Tab-separated table of C-alpha atoms in Angstrom:
chain	number	residue	atom	x	y	z
A	1343	UNK	CA	4.950	-16.347	-4.636
A	1344	UNK	CA	2.887	-13.686	-6.488
A	1345	UNK	CA	3.918	-10.049	-5.918
A	1346	UNK	CA	3.220	-6.490	-6.836
A	1347	UNK	CA	5.733	-5.060	-9.426
A	1348	UNK	CA	6.160	-1.351	-10.038
A	1349	UNK	CA	8.062	0.570	-12.804
A	1350	UNK	CA	10.225	2.434	-13.226
A	1351	UNK	CA	12.139	1.926	-9.944
A	1352	UNK	CA	13.389	5.534	-10.256
A	1353	UNK	CA	12.130	8.544	-12.204
A	1354	UNK	CA	13.628	11.811	-12.474
A	1355	UNK	CA	11.610	14.648	-13.999
A	1356	UNK	CA	11.581	18.471	-14.205
A	1357	UNK	CA	9.122	20.396	-12.425
A	1358	UNK	CA	5.902	20.998	-14.547
A	1359	UNK	CA	6.251	17.726	-16.455
A	1360	UNK	CA	3.874	14.850	-16.555
A	1361	UNK	CA	4.750	11.448	-15.155
A	1362	UNK	CA	3.066	8.031	-15.130
A	1363	UNK	CA	3.936	5.483	-12.517
A	1364	UNK	CA	3.037	1.954	-13.410
A	1365	UNK	CA	2.030	-1.001	-11.216
A	1366	UNK	CA	1.066	-4.595	-11.849
A	1367	UNK	CA	-1.036	-5.761	-8.855
A	1368	UNK	CA	-1.258	-9.371	-7.840
A	1369	UNK	CA	-3.549	-11.118	-10.450
A	1370	UNK	CA	-6.525	-12.175	-8.364
A	1371	UNK	CA	-6.731	-8.969	-6.465
A	1372	UNK	CA	-9.591	-6.503	-6.802
A	1373	UNK	CA	-8.668	-3.582	-4.565
A	1374	UNK	CA	-5.797	-1.368	-5.547
A	1375	UNK	CA	-4.119	1.417	-3.789
A	1376	UNK	CA	-1.493	4.126	-4.114
A	1377	UNK	CA	0.548	5.503	-1.208
A	1378	UNK	CA	3.584	7.736	-1.050
A	1379	UNK	CA	6.265	8.360	1.466
A	1380	UNK	CA	8.347	11.323	1.597
A	1381	UNK	CA	11.838	10.761	2.715
A	1382	UNK	CA	12.019	10.414	6.450
A	1383	UNK	CA	8.152	10.656	6.899
A	1384	UNK	CA	5.358	8.116	7.157
A	1385	UNK	CA	3.588	6.211	4.528
A	1386	UNK	CA	0.456	8.309	3.466
A	1387	UNK	CA	-2.650	7.127	1.611
A	1388	UNK	CA	-3.415	8.729	-1.827
A	1389	UNK	CA	-6.128	6.741	-3.440
A	1390	UNK	CA	-8.053	3.505	-3.588
A	1391	UNK	CA	-9.548	1.803	-6.514
A	1392	UNK	CA	-12.194	-0.793	-6.865
A	1393	UNK	CA	-14.430	-1.888	-9.757
A	1394	UNK	CA	-12.871	0.482	-12.165
A	1395	UNK	CA	-13.568	3.506	-10.215
A	1396	UNK	CA	-11.959	5.513	-7.405
A	1397	UNK	CA	-13.397	4.368	-4.067
A	1398	UNK	CA	-11.559	6.762	-1.715
A	1399	UNK	CA	-9.044	9.570	-2.021
A	1400	UNK	CA	-7.084	11.632	0.386
A	1401	UNK	CA	-6.546	15.577	0.504
A	1402	UNK	CA	-3.162	14.910	-1.233
A	1403	UNK	CA	-4.941	13.292	-4.295
A	1404	UNK	CA	-5.888	16.640	-5.945
A	1405	UNK	CA	-6.616	17.545	-9.579
A	1406	UNK	CA	-3.085	16.989	-10.512
A	1407	UNK	CA	-3.341	13.285	-9.803
A	1408	UNK	CA	-5.295	10.619	-11.666
A	1409	UNK	CA	-5.429	6.804	-11.630
A	1410	UNK	CA	-6.276	4.369	-14.392
A	1411	UNK	CA	-6.592	0.609	-14.957
A	1412	UNK	CA	-6.118	0.610	-18.802
A	1413	UNK	CA	-6.113	-3.190	-19.127
A	1414	UNK	CA	-6.632	-6.256	-16.961
A	1415	UNK	CA	-3.255	-6.050	-15.404
A	1416	UNK	CA	-1.772	-2.587	-15.117
A	1417	UNK	CA	-2.704	0.139	-12.611
A	1418	UNK	CA	-1.205	3.572	-13.196
A	1419	UNK	CA	-0.809	6.917	-11.282
A	1420	UNK	CA	-0.315	9.917	-13.280
A	1421	UNK	CA	0.831	13.335	-12.038
A	1422	UNK	CA	-0.114	15.908	-14.679
A	1423	UNK	CA	2.192	18.712	-13.650
A	1424	UNK	CA	4.857	17.724	-11.085
A	1425	UNK	CA	5.927	20.056	-8.399
A	1426	UNK	CA	9.168	19.775	-6.224
A	1427	UNK	CA	7.113	18.661	-3.192
A	1428	UNK	CA	5.962	15.636	-5.302
A	1429	UNK	CA	9.401	14.074	-4.786
A	1430	UNK	CA	8.767	10.857	-2.722
A	1431	UNK	CA	8.647	7.136	-2.884
A	1432	UNK	CA	5.344	5.945	-4.514
A	1433	UNK	CA	3.981	2.614	-3.431
A	1434	UNK	CA	1.207	0.693	-5.192
A	1435	UNK	CA	-0.587	-2.030	-3.111
A	1436	UNK	CA	-3.352	-4.504	-3.852
A	1437	UNK	CA	-5.705	-6.642	-1.669
A	1438	UNK	CA	-7.729	-9.658	-2.278
A	1439	UNK	CA	-11.509	-9.529	-2.512
A	1440	UNK	CA	-13.673	-8.695	0.416
A	1441	UNK	CA	-15.350	-12.124	0.485
A	1442	UNK	CA	-12.298	-13.546	1.982
A	1443	UNK	CA	-12.374	-10.863	4.709
A	1444	UNK	CA	-8.777	-10.276	3.922
A	1445	UNK	CA	-7.693	-6.985	4.757
A	1446	UNK	CA	-3.886	-7.171	4.538
A	1447	UNK	CA	-2.259	-5.219	1.661
A	1448	UNK	CA	0.491	-6.230	-0.433
A	1449	UNK	CA	3.033	-3.555	-1.390
A	1450	UNK	CA	5.193	-3.197	-4.386
A	1451	UNK	CA	8.925	-2.189	-4.215
A	1452	UNK	CA	7.988	1.538	-4.906
A	1453	UNK	CA	9.011	4.113	-7.622
A	1454	UNK	CA	11.359	6.861	-6.383
A	1455	UNK	CA	10.171	10.141	-7.980
A	1456	UNK	CA	12.603	13.101	-8.061
A	1457	UNK	CA	11.294	16.283	-9.237
A	1458	UNK	CA	14.131	18.925	-10.102
B	1460	UNK	CA	-7.566	14.466	13.860
B	1461	UNK	CA	-6.410	10.910	13.794
B	1462	UNK	CA	-3.089	10.292	15.386
B	1463	UNK	CA	-0.899	7.216	15.435
B	1464	UNK	CA	2.171	7.301	17.635
B	1465	UNK	CA	4.978	4.584	17.766
B	1466	UNK	CA	8.337	4.793	19.734
B	1467	UNK	CA	10.048	7.766	17.930
B	1468	UNK	CA	13.541	6.562	18.909
B	1469	UNK	CA	15.243	3.517	17.649
B	1470	UNK	CA	15.077	0.460	19.736
B	1471	UNK	CA	18.552	-1.254	20.146
B	1472	UNK	CA	18.369	-4.726	21.665
B	1473	UNK	CA	20.675	-7.777	21.921
B	1474	UNK	CA	20.263	-10.915	19.790
B	1475	UNK	CA	18.125	-13.465	21.562
B	1476	UNK	CA	16.025	-10.867	23.651
B	1477	UNK	CA	12.386	-9.952	23.027
B	1478	UNK	CA	11.811	-6.730	21.252
B	1479	UNK	CA	8.527	-4.903	22.216
B	1480	UNK	CA	7.243	-2.076	19.993
B	1481	UNK	CA	4.240	0.091	20.971
B	1482	UNK	CA	1.680	1.662	18.774
B	1483	UNK	CA	-0.851	4.301	20.421
B	1484	UNK	CA	-3.632	6.008	18.546
B	1485	UNK	CA	-6.182	8.578	19.229
B	1486	UNK	CA	-9.403	9.821	17.641
B	1487	UNK	CA	-9.782	6.589	15.776
B	1488	UNK	CA	-12.003	3.482	16.097
B	1489	UNK	CA	-10.193	0.928	13.842
B	1490	UNK	CA	-11.724	-2.237	12.684
B	1491	UNK	CA	-8.331	-3.758	12.645
B	1492	UNK	CA	-4.703	-3.095	13.109
B	1493	UNK	CA	-1.794	-4.318	10.998
B	1494	UNK	CA	1.936	-4.427	11.432
B	1495	UNK	CA	4.373	-4.094	8.620
B	1496	UNK	CA	8.078	-4.413	8.144
B	1497	UNK	CA	9.887	-1.878	6.054
B	1498	UNK	CA	13.550	-2.079	5.082
B	1499	UNK	CA	15.473	0.988	3.727
B	1500	UNK	CA	14.285	1.951	0.182
B	1501	UNK	CA	11.908	-0.837	0.030
B	1502	UNK	CA	7.981	-1.255	0.290
B	1503	UNK	CA	6.196	-2.317	3.415
B	1504	UNK	CA	5.936	-5.991	3.883
B	1505	UNK	CA	2.740	-7.275	5.772
B	1506	UNK	CA	3.391	-9.297	8.988
B	1507	UNK	CA	0.256	-9.764	11.084
B	1508	UNK	CA	-3.311	-8.384	11.244
B	1509	UNK	CA	-5.399	-8.193	14.426
B	1510	UNK	CA	-9.174	-7.425	14.587
B	1511	UNK	CA	-10.873	-5.131	17.053
B	1512	UNK	CA	-12.519	-8.146	18.738
B	1513	UNK	CA	-9.160	-10.009	19.058
B	1514	UNK	CA	-6.737	-9.564	22.092
B	1515	UNK	CA	-3.827	-11.395	20.779
B	1516	UNK	CA	-2.464	-12.892	17.563
B	1517	UNK	CA	0.694	-15.011	17.010
B	1518	UNK	CA	2.782	-16.040	14.053
B	1519	UNK	CA	6.021	-18.009	14.623
B	1520	UNK	CA	8.246	-15.352	16.672
B	1521	UNK	CA	5.682	-12.608	16.448
B	1522	UNK	CA	3.057	-11.682	18.746
B	1523	UNK	CA	0.590	-8.736	18.550
B	1524	UNK	CA	-1.715	-7.540	21.205
B	1525	UNK	CA	-4.667	-5.173	20.826
B	1526	UNK	CA	-6.337	-3.088	23.497
B	1527	UNK	CA	-9.180	-1.022	22.143
B	1528	UNK	CA	-9.823	0.542	25.633
B	1529	UNK	CA	-6.133	1.722	25.997
B	1530	UNK	CA	-6.137	2.335	22.296
B	1531	UNK	CA	-2.875	0.614	22.077
B	1532	UNK	CA	-1.105	-2.327	20.320
B	1533	UNK	CA	2.038	-4.125	21.327
B	1534	UNK	CA	4.211	-5.900	18.893
B	1535	UNK	CA	6.692	-8.536	20.191
B	1536	UNK	CA	9.519	-10.294	18.418
B	1537	UNK	CA	10.855	-13.153	20.512
B	1538	UNK	CA	14.458	-14.519	20.121
B	1539	UNK	CA	15.202	-11.547	18.058
B	1540	UNK	CA	18.070	-12.042	15.301
B	1541	UNK	CA	20.123	-9.298	13.639
B	1542	UNK	CA	17.866	-10.005	10.338
B	1543	UNK	CA	14.911	-8.649	12.286
B	1544	UNK	CA	16.668	-5.230	12.057
B	1545	UNK	CA	14.330	-2.994	10.201
B	1546	UNK	CA	11.619	-0.254	10.597
B	1547	UNK	CA	8.267	-1.691	11.864
B	1548	UNK	CA	4.981	0.143	10.890
B	1549	UNK	CA	1.719	0.131	12.726
B	1550	UNK	CA	-1.349	0.585	10.492
B	1551	UNK	CA	-4.961	1.300	11.366
B	1552	UNK	CA	-7.861	0.526	9.053
B	1553	UNK	CA	-11.629	0.250	8.859
B	1554	UNK	CA	-13.781	-2.173	6.980
B	1555	UNK	CA	-14.849	-1.359	3.527
B	1556	UNK	CA	-12.202	-0.186	1.177
B	1557	UNK	CA	-9.686	-0.672	4.181
B	1558	UNK	CA	-7.741	2.417	3.459
B	1559	UNK	CA	-4.613	2.264	5.847
B	1560	UNK	CA	-3.518	4.896	8.091
B	1561	UNK	CA	0.228	4.430	9.103
B	1562	UNK	CA	2.266	5.547	11.918
B	1563	UNK	CA	5.882	6.732	11.368
B	1564	UNK	CA	7.351	3.572	12.376
B	1565	UNK	CA	9.966	2.342	15.000
B	1566	UNK	CA	13.547	1.348	13.770
B	1567	UNK	CA	14.503	-1.903	15.596
B	1568	UNK	CA	18.291	-2.611	15.745
B	1569	UNK	CA	19.348	-6.054	16.903
B	1570	UNK	CA	23.009	-6.539	17.640
B	1571	UNK	CA	24.763	-9.871	17.591
């Protein structure tokens, strides 16, 4: 069964450093998302991406964040200058095209980001 | 602001019983509501979706109801098993890009 994959599974970085989190969505999906979950808290939406551009973003997704789909398979989240409060689990998700009216999202296993 | 509330305390039930989890929301008119399962340290796994014009949906041992007047969804697991032990997340979405807004989740513990 196709699944969303994410790398690395765990990333440790120092405050102020740049990190890139990588995701490979399900191959025929067209909508891509990043969410984060701080330990013990709820899953929070960061950004959605469709047709090679950001379609929606939350207040969390400030100028320190960017997303990119550099090729036909990868979807990346970059944090330019990490802060301690960026420590969280980051989930990538993808969804099939709208024509199927299929709104369910499929999540990857997550990348645990630890900022020290 | 939008608010989604799920049972904050863990739900403990005995194997074989029916588990019922609640999701209430305010200041939101969702086009659909989804339930996900999350195991510790893992990503959410999609279980069921119910649309605003649907009252009930079933899938194997799972049943979801959706009352847009009460702004509430109930999630039932019948004949529960220890393997059903996990945190269950309620998520609301609108049509379009279908950004999801999640509740904090309810932990379900099924004892043998």
